[in-house]
Amino acid sequence: MNPNPFSDTLVFLLQRGWTTPIFWLLLVASAGIAAYAWHTIPSQRTLSHLGNWGLRLLIAAMWWQQSLWKLPPYYTDQPQEPFGTTGLAYWMGLMGKYAAVPLQADFVNNIVLPHFYLFAPVVYGAEVLVAVSLILGCFVRLGGIVGALQIANLWLGLYSAPGEWPWTYFFLLLLMASFALHHYGRSLGIDAIIVARVKEPRTILARYIIAEVT
């Protein structure tokens, strides 16, 4: 029988490994934060905020899932295979071949790939950071910007790669930009609690952080 979204979701939620309990803890935390915001902040009790939370959580799950095939220390789910044939190094190699901008291809081929184990933790960490930001609704504007920049890199880097549809990455880029522009963390997230509790920050820097990061 062909895989389907329901069986795939069940496998994802129950797969073995240290990342599964962490993901469950994040889900429980997200639900707890949402329940607290709903209960204590009257303005949060709308279908719009509930829908924003659900959309944010689903995209966060995508980010988390996509980090699982590039886990350290090998940054691939098939470490027994030769370097560059699987995992993050494989996709970096494709970007070096098919990037829409020659400067990007040169950077990947001449700097990133020769120093793969210097750049790989940055890529992995950034993806996990975006996932956690969206799950908890914490500094989502910043997380959305980081995610949008990562997707922009993929969009241009894999623009001409065989079998890739560039619009896939572009649509995800627009989605991450929307999360940042419309403050999705302020829907049943930590950002909503921060904004509600800190009515008037005392310093200009604090006002800027709350306005621009949450």
Coordinates of N, CA and C in Angstrom, one line a residue:
M1 N 0.8 -1.2 0.0 CA 0.0 0.0 0.0 C 0.9 1.2 0.0
N2 N 0.5 2.2 -0.8 CA 1.3 3.5 -0.9 C 1.2 4.2 0.5
P3 N 2.3 5.0 0.8 CA 2.2 5.8 2.0 C 1.1 6.8 1.9
N4 N 0.6 7.3 3.0 CA -0.4 8.3 3.1 C -0.1 9.3 4.2
P5 N -0.6 10.5 4.2 CA -0.3 11.5 5.2 C -0.5 11.0 6.7
F6 N -1.6 10.2 6.9 CA -1.9 9.7 8.2 C -0.9 8.7 8.7
S7 N -0.5 7.7 7.9 CA 0.4 6.7 8.4 C 1.8 7.4 8.5
D8 N 2.1 8.3 7.6 CA 3.4 9.0 7.7 C 3.5 9.8 9.0
T9 N 2.4 10.5 9.3 CA 2.4 11.3 10.6 C 2.6 10.4 11.8
L10 N 1.9 9.2 11.8 CA 2.1 8.3 12.9 C 3.5 7.8 13.0
V11 N 4.1 7.4 11.9 CA 5.5 7.0 11.9 C 6.4 8.1 12.5
F12 N 6.2 9.3 12.0 CA 7.0 10.4 12.4 C 6.9 10.7 13.9
L13 N 5.7 10.6 14.5 CA 5.5 10.8 15.9 C 6.0 9.7 16.8
L14 N 6.1 8.5 16.3 CA 6.5 7.4 17.1 C 7.9 6.8 16.7
Q15 N 8.6 7.4 15.8 CA 9.9 6.8 15.4 C 10.9 6.8 16.6
R16 N 11.8 5.9 16.6 CA 12.7 5.8 17.6 C 13.8 6.8 17.4
G17 N 14.4 7.2 18.6 CA 15.5 8.2 18.5 C 15.3 9.2 19.6
W18 N 16.4 9.9 19.9 CA 16.4 10.9 21.0 C 15.6 12.2 20.6
T19 N 15.4 12.4 19.3 CA 14.7 13.6 18.8 C 13.1 13.5 19.1
T20 N 12.6 12.2 19.1 CA 11.2 12.1 19.3 C 10.6 12.6 20.6
P21 N 11.2 12.2 21.8 CA 10.7 12.8 23.0 C 10.9 14.3 23.1
I22 N 11.9 14.8 22.5 CA 12.1 16.3 22.5 C 11.0 16.9 21.8
F23 N 10.6 16.4 20.6 CA 9.5 16.9 19.8 C 8.2 16.9 20.6
W24 N 8.0 15.7 21.3 CA 6.7 15.6 22.1 C 6.7 16.7 23.2
L25 N 7.9 16.9 23.8 CA 7.9 17.9 24.9 C 7.6 19.3 24.3
L26 N 8.1 19.6 23.1 CA 7.9 20.8 22.5 C 6.4 21.0 22.2
L27 N 5.8 19.9 21.7 CA 4.3 19.9 21.4 C 3.5 20.2 22.7
V28 N 3.9 19.5 23.7 CA 3.2 19.7 25.0 C 3.3 21.1 25.5
A29 N 4.6 21.7 25.4 CA 4.8 23.0 25.8 C 4.0 24.0 24.9
S30 N 3.9 23.8 23.6 CA 3.2 24.6 22.8 C 1.7 24.7 23.1
A31 N 1.2 23.5 23.4 CA -0.2 23.4 23.8 C -0.5 24.1 25.2
G32 N 0.5 23.9 26.1 CA 0.4 24.6 27.4 C 0.5 26.1 27.3
I33 N 1.4 26.6 26.4 CA 1.5 28.0 26.2 C 0.2 28.6 25.6
A34 N -0.3 27.9 24.6 CA -1.5 28.3 24.0 C -2.7 28.3 24.9
A35 N -2.8 27.3 25.8 CA -3.9 27.2 26.8 C -3.8 28.4 27.8
Y36 N -2.6 28.7 28.2 CA -2.3 29.8 29.2 C -2.7 31.1 28.5
A37 N -2.3 31.3 27.3 CA -2.6 32.6 26.6 C -4.1 32.7 26.4
W38 N -4.7 31.7 26.0 CA -6.2 31.7 25.8 C -6.9 32.0 27.1
H39 N -6.5 31.4 28.2 CA -7.1 31.6 29.5 C -6.9 32.9 30.1
T40 N -5.7 33.5 30.0 CA -5.4 34.7 30.7 C -5.5 36.0 29.9
I41 N -5.5 35.9 28.5 CA -5.5 37.1 27.7 C -6.8 37.0 26.8
P42 N -7.8 37.8 27.2 CA -9.1 37.7 26.6 C -9.1 37.9 25.0
S43 N -8.2 38.8 24.6 CA -8.1 39.1 23.2 C -7.6 38.0 22.4
Q44 N -7.0 37.0 23.0 CA -6.5 35.8 22.3 C -7.6 34.8 22.0
R45 N -8.8 34.9 22.6 CA -9.8 33.9 22.4 C -10.6 34.2 21.1
T46 N -9.9 34.0 20.0 CA -10.6 34.1 18.7 C -10.2 32.9 17.8
L47 N -11.1 32.6 16.9 CA -10.8 31.5 15.9 C -9.5 31.9 15.0
S48 N -9.4 33.2 14.8 CA -8.2 33.7 14.0 C -6.9 33.3 14.7
H49 N -6.8 33.6 16.0 CA -5.6 33.3 16.8 C -5.4 31.8 16.8
L50 N -6.5 31.0 17.0 CA -6.4 29.6 17.1 C -5.9 29.0 15.8
G51 N -6.4 29.5 14.7 CA -6.0 29.1 13.3 C -4.5 29.4 13.1
N52 N -4.1 30.6 13.5 CA -2.7 31.0 13.3 C -1.8 30.1 14.1
W53 N -2.2 29.7 15.3 CA -1.4 28.8 16.1 C -1.3 27.4 15.4
G54 N -2.4 26.9 14.9 CA -2.4 25.7 14.2 C -1.5 25.7 12.9
L55 N -1.6 26.7 12.2 CA -0.8 26.8 11.0 C 0.7 26.9 11.3
R56 N 1.0 27.7 12.4 CA 2.4 27.9 12.8 C 3.0 26.5 13.3
L57 N 2.1 25.8 14.0 CA 2.6 24.5 14.5 C 2.9 23.5 13.4
L58 N 2.0 23.5 12.4 CA 2.2 22.5 11.2 C 3.5 22.8 10.5
I59 N 3.7 24.1 10.2 CA 5.0 24.5 9.5 C 6.2 24.2 10.4
A60 N 6.0 24.4 11.7 CA 7.1 24.1 12.6 C 7.5 22.6 12.6
A61 N 6.4 21.7 12.5 CA 6.7 20.3 12.4 C 7.4 20.0 11.1
M62 N 7.2 20.7 10.0 CA 7.9 20.5 8.8 C 9.4 20.8 9.0
W63 N 9.7 21.9 9.6 CA 11.1 22.3 9.9 C 11.7 21.2 10.7
W64 N 11.1 20.8 11.8 CA 11.7 19.8 12.6 C 11.9 18.5 11.9
Q65 N 10.9 18.0 11.1 CA 11.1 16.8 10.4 C 12.3 16.9 9.4
Q66 N 12.4 18.0 8.7 CA 13.5 18.2 7.8 C 14.9 18.3 8.4
S67 N 14.9 18.5 9.7 CA 16.2 18.5 10.4 C 16.7 17.1 10.7
L68 N 15.7 16.1 10.6 CA 16.0 14.7 11.1 C 17.0 14.0 10.2
W69 N 17.0 14.3 8.9 CA 17.9 13.6 8.0 C 19.3 14.3 7.9
K70 N 19.5 15.3 8.7 CA 20.8 15.9 8.7 C 21.3 16.1 10.1
L71 N 21.1 15.1 11.0 CA 21.5 15.1 12.4 C 23.0 15.0 12.5
P72 N 23.6 15.8 13.4 CA 25.0 15.6 13.7 C 25.3 14.3 14.3
P73 N 26.5 13.8 14.3 CA 27.7 14.5 13.8 C 28.0 14.3 12.3
Y74 N 27.2 13.5 11.6 CA 27.5 13.2 10.2 C 26.6 14.1 9.2
Y75 N 25.5 14.6 9.8 CA 24.6 15.5 9.0 C 24.0 14.7 7.8
T76 N 23.7 13.5 8.0 CA 23.0 12.6 7.1 C 22.3 11.5 7.9
D77 N 21.3 10.9 7.3 CA 20.7 9.7 7.9 C 21.2 8.4 7.4
Q78 N 22.3 8.5 6.5 CA 22.9 7.3 6.0 C 24.5 7.5 6.1
P79 N 25.0 7.6 7.3 CA 26.4 7.8 7.5 C 27.4 6.8 6.9
Q80 N 26.8 5.6 6.6 CA 27.6 4.5 6.0 C 27.9 4.8 4.5
E81 N 27.2 5.7 3.9 CA 27.4 6.0 2.5 C 28.6 7.0 2.3
P82 N 29.2 7.0 1.1 CA 30.3 7.9 0.9 C 29.9 9.4 1.0
F83 N 30.8 10.2 1.5 CA 30.5 11.6 1.7 C 30.0 12.3 0.4
G84 N 29.0 13.1 0.5 CA 28.4 13.8 -0.6 C 27.4 13.1 -1.4
T85 N 27.1 11.8 -1.0 CA 26.0 11.1 -1.8 C 24.7 11.1 -1.1
T86 N 24.7 11.5 0.2 CA 23.5 11.5 1.0 C 23.4 12.8 1.9
G87 N 22.3 13.0 2.5 CA 22.2 14.1 3.5 C 22.5 15.5 3.0
L88 N 22.9 16.3 4.0 CA 23.1 17.7 3.7 C 24.2 17.9 2.6
A89 N 25.3 17.2 2.7 CA 26.4 17.3 1.7 C 25.9 17.1 0.3
Y90 N 25.0 16.1 0.1 CA 24.5 15.8 -1.2 C 23.7 17.1 -1.8
W91 N 22.9 17.7 -0.9 CA 22.1 18.8 -1.4 C 22.9 20.0 -1.6
M92 N 24.0 20.2 -0.8 CA 24.9 21.3 -1.0 C 25.6 21.1 -2.4
G93 N 25.9 19.8 -2.7 CA 26.6 19.5 -4.0 C 25.7 19.9 -5.1
L94 N 24.4 19.6 -5.0 CA 23.4 20.0 -6.0 C 23.4 21.6 -6.2
M95 N 23.4 22.3 -5.1 CA 23.5 23.7 -5.1 C 24.7 24.2 -5.9
G96 N 25.8 23.5 -5.6 CA 27.1 23.9 -6.3 C 27.0 23.7 -7.8
K97 N 26.1 22.8 -8.3 CA 26.0 22.5 -9.7 C 24.9 23.3 -10.4
Y98 N 23.8 23.6 -9.6 CA 22.6 24.1 -10.3 C 22.1 25.5 -9.8
A99 N 22.9 26.2 -9.0 CA 22.5 27.5 -8.4 C 22.2 28.4 -9.6
A100 N 21.2 29.2 -9.4 CA 20.8 30.2 -10.4 C 21.8 31.4 -10.5
V101 N 22.5 31.6 -9.4 CA 23.5 32.7 -9.3 C 24.9 32.1 -9.3
P102 N 25.7 32.4 -10.3 CA 27.1 31.8 -10.3 C 27.9 32.0 -9.0
L103 N 27.7 33.2 -8.4 CA 28.5 33.5 -7.2 C 28.1 32.6 -6.1
Q104 N 26.8 32.2 -6.0 CA 26.4 31.3 -5.0 C 27.0 29.9 -5.2
A105 N 27.0 29.5 -6.5 CA 27.7 28.2 -6.8 C 29.1 28.2 -6.4
D106 N 29.8 29.2 -6.8 CA 31.3 29.3 -6.4 C 31.5 29.3 -4.9
F107 N 30.6 30.0 -4.2 CA 30.8 30.0 -2.7 C 30.6 28.6 -2.1
V108 N 29.6 27.9 -2.6 CA 29.3 26.5 -2.2 C 30.4 25.6 -2.5
N109 N 30.9 25.6 -3.8 CA 32.0 24.7 -4.2 C 33.3 25.0 -3.6
N110 N 33.7 26.3 -3.5 CA 35.0 26.6 -3.1 C 35.2 26.9 -1.6
I111 N 34.1 27.2 -0.9 CA 34.2 27.5 0.5 C 33.4 26.6 1.4
V112 N 32.1 26.4 1.1 CA 31.2 25.6 2.0 C 31.6 24.1 2.0
L113 N 31.6 23.5 0.8 CA 31.9 22.1 0.8 C 33.3 21.7 1.3
P114 N 34.3 22.4 0.9 CA 35.7 22.1 1.5 C 35.7 22.3 3.0
H115 N 34.8 23.1 3.6 CA 34.8 23.2 5.1 C 33.4 22.8 5.6
F116 N 32.9 21.7 5.1 CA 31.5 21.2 5.3 C 31.2 21.2 6.8
Y117 N 32.1 20.6 7.6 CA 31.8 20.4 9.0 C 31.9 21.7 9.8
L118 N 32.3 22.8 9.2 CA 32.2 24.1 9.8 C 30.8 24.7 9.6
F119 N 30.3 24.5 8.3 CA 29.0 25.1 8.0 C 27.8 24.3 8.3
A120 N 28.0 22.9 8.3 CA 26.8 22.1 8.6 C 26.2 22.3 9.9
P121 N 26.9 22.5 11.0 CA 26.2 22.8 12.3 C 25.4 24.1 12.3
V122 N 25.9 25.1 11.5 CA 25.2 26.3 11.4 C 23.8 26.1 10.7
V123 N 23.8 25.3 9.6 CA 22.6 25.0 8.9 C 21.6 24.2 9.7
Y124 N 22.2 23.2 10.4 CA 21.3 22.4 11.2 C 20.7 23.2 12.4
G125 N 21.6 23.9 13.0 CA 21.2 24.7 14.2 C 20.1 25.8 13.8
A126 N 20.3 26.4 12.6 CA 19.3 27.4 12.2 C 18.0 26.8 11.9
E127 N 17.9 25.6 11.4 CA 16.7 24.9 11.1 C 16.0 24.5 12.4
V128 N 16.7 24.0 13.4 CA 16.1 23.7 14.6 C 15.6 24.9 15.4
L129 N 16.4 26.0 15.3 CA 16.0 27.3 15.9 C 14.7 27.8 15.3
V130 N 14.5 27.7 14.0 CA 13.2 28.1 13.4 C 12.1 27.2 13.8
A131 N 12.3 25.9 13.9 CA 11.3 25.0 14.3 C 10.8 25.3 15.8
V132 N 11.8 25.5 16.7 CA 11.5 25.7 18.1 C 10.8 27.1 18.2
S133 N 11.2 28.1 17.5 CA 10.6 29.4 17.5 C 9.2 29.3 17.1
L134 N 8.9 28.6 16.1 CA 7.5 28.5 15.6 C 6.6 27.6 16.5
I135 N 7.2 26.5 17.1 CA 6.4 25.7 18.0 C 6.0 26.4 19.2
L136 N 6.9 27.2 19.8 CA 6.6 27.9 21.1 C 6.1 29.3 20.8
G137 N 6.1 29.7 19.6 CA 5.7 31.1 19.4 C 6.6 32.1 20.0
C138 N 7.8 31.9 20.0 CA 8.8 32.7 20.7 C 9.7 33.4 19.7
F139 N 9.7 34.7 19.7 CA 10.5 35.5 18.7 C 10.2 35.0 17.3
V140 N 9.0 34.9 17.0 CA 8.6 34.3 15.7 C 9.0 35.2 14.5
R141 N 9.0 36.5 14.8 CA 9.4 37.4 13.7 C 10.8 37.2 13.3
L142 N 11.7 37.0 14.3 CA 13.1 36.7 14.0 C 13.2 35.3 13.4
G143 N 12.5 34.3 13.9 CA 12.5 33.0 13.4 C 12.0 33.0 11.9
G144 N 11.0 33.8 11.6 CA 10.4 33.8 10.3 C 11.4 34.4 9.3
I145 N 12.2 35.4 9.7 CA 13.2 36.0 8.9 C 14.3 35.0 8.6
V146 N 14.8 34.3 9.7 CA 15.8 33.3 9.5 C 15.4 32.2 8.6
G147 N 14.2 31.8 8.8 CA 13.6 30.7 7.9 C 13.5 31.2 6.5
A148 N 13.0 32.4 6.3 CA 12.9 32.9 4.9 C 14.2 33.0 4.2
L149 N 15.2 33.4 4.9 CA 16.6 33.5 4.3 C 17.1 32.1 3.9
Q150 N 16.8 31.1 4.8 CA 17.3 29.8 4.4 C 16.5 29.3 3.2
I151 N 15.2 29.6 3.1 CA 14.5 29.1 2.0 C 14.9 29.8 0.7
A152 N 15.2 31.1 0.8 CA 15.7 31.9 -0.3 C 17.0 31.3 -0.8
N153 N 17.8 30.8 0.1 CA 19.1 30.1 -0.3 C 18.8 28.9 -1.1
L154 N 17.8 28.1 -0.6 CA 17.4 26.9 -1.3 C 16.8 27.2 -2.7
W155 N 15.9 28.2 -2.7 CA 15.2 28.5 -3.9 C 16.2 28.9 -5.0
L156 N 17.2 29.7 -4.8 CA 18.1 30.1 -5.8 C 19.1 28.9 -6.0
G157 N 19.5 28.2 -5.0 CA 20.5 27.2 -5.1 C 20.0 26.0 -5.9
L158 N 18.8 25.7 -5.8 CA 18.2 24.5 -6.5 C 17.3 24.9 -7.6
Y159 N 17.4 26.1 -8.1 CA 16.5 26.6 -9.1 C 16.5 25.8 -10.3
S160 N 17.6 25.3 -10.8 CA 17.7 24.5 -12.0 C 17.9 23.0 -11.8
A161 N 17.9 22.6 -10.5 CA 18.1 21.2 -10.2 C 17.1 20.3 -10.8
P162 N 17.5 19.1 -11.4 CA 16.5 18.2 -12.0 C 15.5 17.7 -11.0
G163 N 14.2 17.7 -11.4 CA 13.1 17.2 -10.5 C 12.6 18.2 -9.5
E164 N 13.2 19.4 -9.4 CA 12.8 20.4 -8.4 C 11.9 21.4 -9.1
W165 N 10.9 21.8 -8.3 CA 9.9 22.8 -8.8 C 10.2 24.1 -8.0
P166 N 10.8 25.1 -8.6 CA 11.2 26.3 -7.8 C 10.1 26.9 -7.1
W167 N 8.9 26.8 -7.6 CA 7.8 27.5 -6.9 C 7.5 26.9 -5.5
T168 N 7.9 25.6 -5.3 CA 7.8 25.0 -4.0 C 8.5 25.8 -2.9
Y169 N 9.8 26.1 -3.2 CA 10.6 26.9 -2.3 C 10.1 28.3 -2.2
F170 N 9.6 28.9 -3.3 CA 9.2 30.3 -3.3 C 7.9 30.4 -2.5
F171 N 7.0 29.5 -2.6 CA 5.8 29.5 -1.7 C 6.1 29.4 -0.3
L172 N 7.1 28.6 0.1 CA 7.5 28.5 1.5 C 8.2 29.7 1.9
L173 N 8.9 30.3 1.1 CA 9.6 31.6 1.4 C 8.5 32.7 1.7
L174 N 7.4 32.7 0.9 CA 6.4 33.7 1.2 C 5.7 33.4 2.5
L175 N 5.5 32.1 2.8 CA 4.8 31.7 4.0 C 5.7 32.1 5.2
M176 N 7.0 31.9 5.2 CA 7.8 32.3 6.3 C 7.9 33.8 6.4
A177 N 7.8 34.5 5.3 CA 7.8 36.0 5.4 C 6.5 36.5 6.0
S178 N 5.4 35.8 5.7 CA 4.1 36.1 6.3 C 4.1 35.9 7.8
F179 N 4.7 34.9 8.3 CA 4.9 34.6 9.7 C 5.6 35.8 10.4
A180 N 6.6 36.3 9.7 CA 7.4 37.4 10.3 C 6.6 38.7 10.2
L181 N 6.0 39.0 9.0 CA 5.3 40.3 8.8 C 4.1 40.4 9.7
H182 N 3.4 39.3 10.0 CA 2.1 39.3 10.7 C 2.2 38.9 12.1
H183 N 3.4 38.7 12.6 CA 3.6 38.4 14.1 C 2.8 37.2 14.5
Y184 N 3.0 36.1 13.9 CA 2.3 34.9 14.2 C 2.6 34.4 15.6
G185 N 3.7 34.8 16.2 CA 3.9 34.4 17.6 C 3.0 35.0 18.6
R186 N 2.3 36.1 18.1 CA 1.4 36.8 19.0 C 0.0 36.1 19.0
S187 N -0.1 35.0 18.3 CA -1.3 34.2 18.4 C -1.0 32.9 19.3
L188 N -1.4 33.0 20.5 CA -1.3 31.9 21.5 C 0.1 31.4 21.6
G189 N 1.1 32.3 21.6 CA 2.5 31.9 21.7 C 3.1 32.8 22.8
I190 N 4.4 32.5 23.1 CA 5.1 33.3 24.1 C 5.2 34.7 23.7
D191 N 5.2 35.1 22.4 CA 5.2 36.5 22.0 C 4.0 37.2 22.5
A192 N 2.8 36.5 22.4 CA 1.6 37.1 22.8 C 1.6 37.4 24.3
I193 N 2.2 36.5 25.1 CA 2.3 36.7 26.5 C 3.2 37.9 26.8
I194 N 4.3 37.9 26.1 CA 5.3 39.0 26.3 C 4.6 40.4 26.0
V195 N 3.9 40.5 24.9 CA 3.3 41.7 24.5 C 2.2 42.1 25.5
A196 N 1.5 41.1 26.0 CA 0.4 41.4 27.0 C 0.9 41.8 28.4
R197 N 2.0 41.2 28.8 CA 2.6 41.5 30.1 C 3.4 42.7 30.2
V198 N 4.2 43.0 29.1 CA 5.1 44.2 29.1 C 4.4 45.3 28.3
K199 N 3.6 46.0 29.0 CA 2.7 47.1 28.4 C 3.6 48.2 27.8
E200 N 4.5 48.7 28.5 CA 5.3 49.8 28.1 C 6.8 49.6 28.5
P201 N 7.6 49.0 27.7 CA 9.0 48.9 28.1 C 9.7 50.2 28.4
R202 N 10.6 50.1 29.4 CA 11.2 51.3 29.9 C 12.2 51.9 29.0
T203 N 12.9 51.1 28.2 CA 14.0 51.7 27.4 C 13.6 51.5 25.9
I204 N 14.3 52.4 25.1 CA 14.0 52.3 23.6 C 14.4 51.0 23.1
L205 N 15.5 50.4 23.6 CA 16.0 49.1 23.1 C 15.0 48.0 23.4
A206 N 14.4 48.0 24.6 CA 13.4 47.0 24.9 C 12.1 47.2 24.1
R207 N 11.7 48.4 23.8 CA 10.6 48.7 22.9 C 10.9 48.1 21.5
Y208 N 12.1 48.4 21.0 CA 12.4 47.9 19.7 C 12.4 46.4 19.6
I209 N 13.0 45.7 20.6 CA 13.0 44.3 20.6 C 11.6 43.7 20.6
I210 N 10.8 44.2 21.5 CA 9.4 43.7 21.5 C 8.7 43.9 20.2
A211 N 8.9 45.1 19.6 CA 8.1 45.5 18.4 C 8.6 44.7 17.2
E212 N 9.9 44.5 17.1 CA 10.5 43.9 15.9 C 10.8 42.4 16.0
V213 N 11.0 41.9 17.1 CA 11.4 40.5 17.2 C 10.2 39.5 17.5
T214 N 9.3 40.0 18.3 CA 8.1 39.1 18.7 C 7.1 39.1 17.6

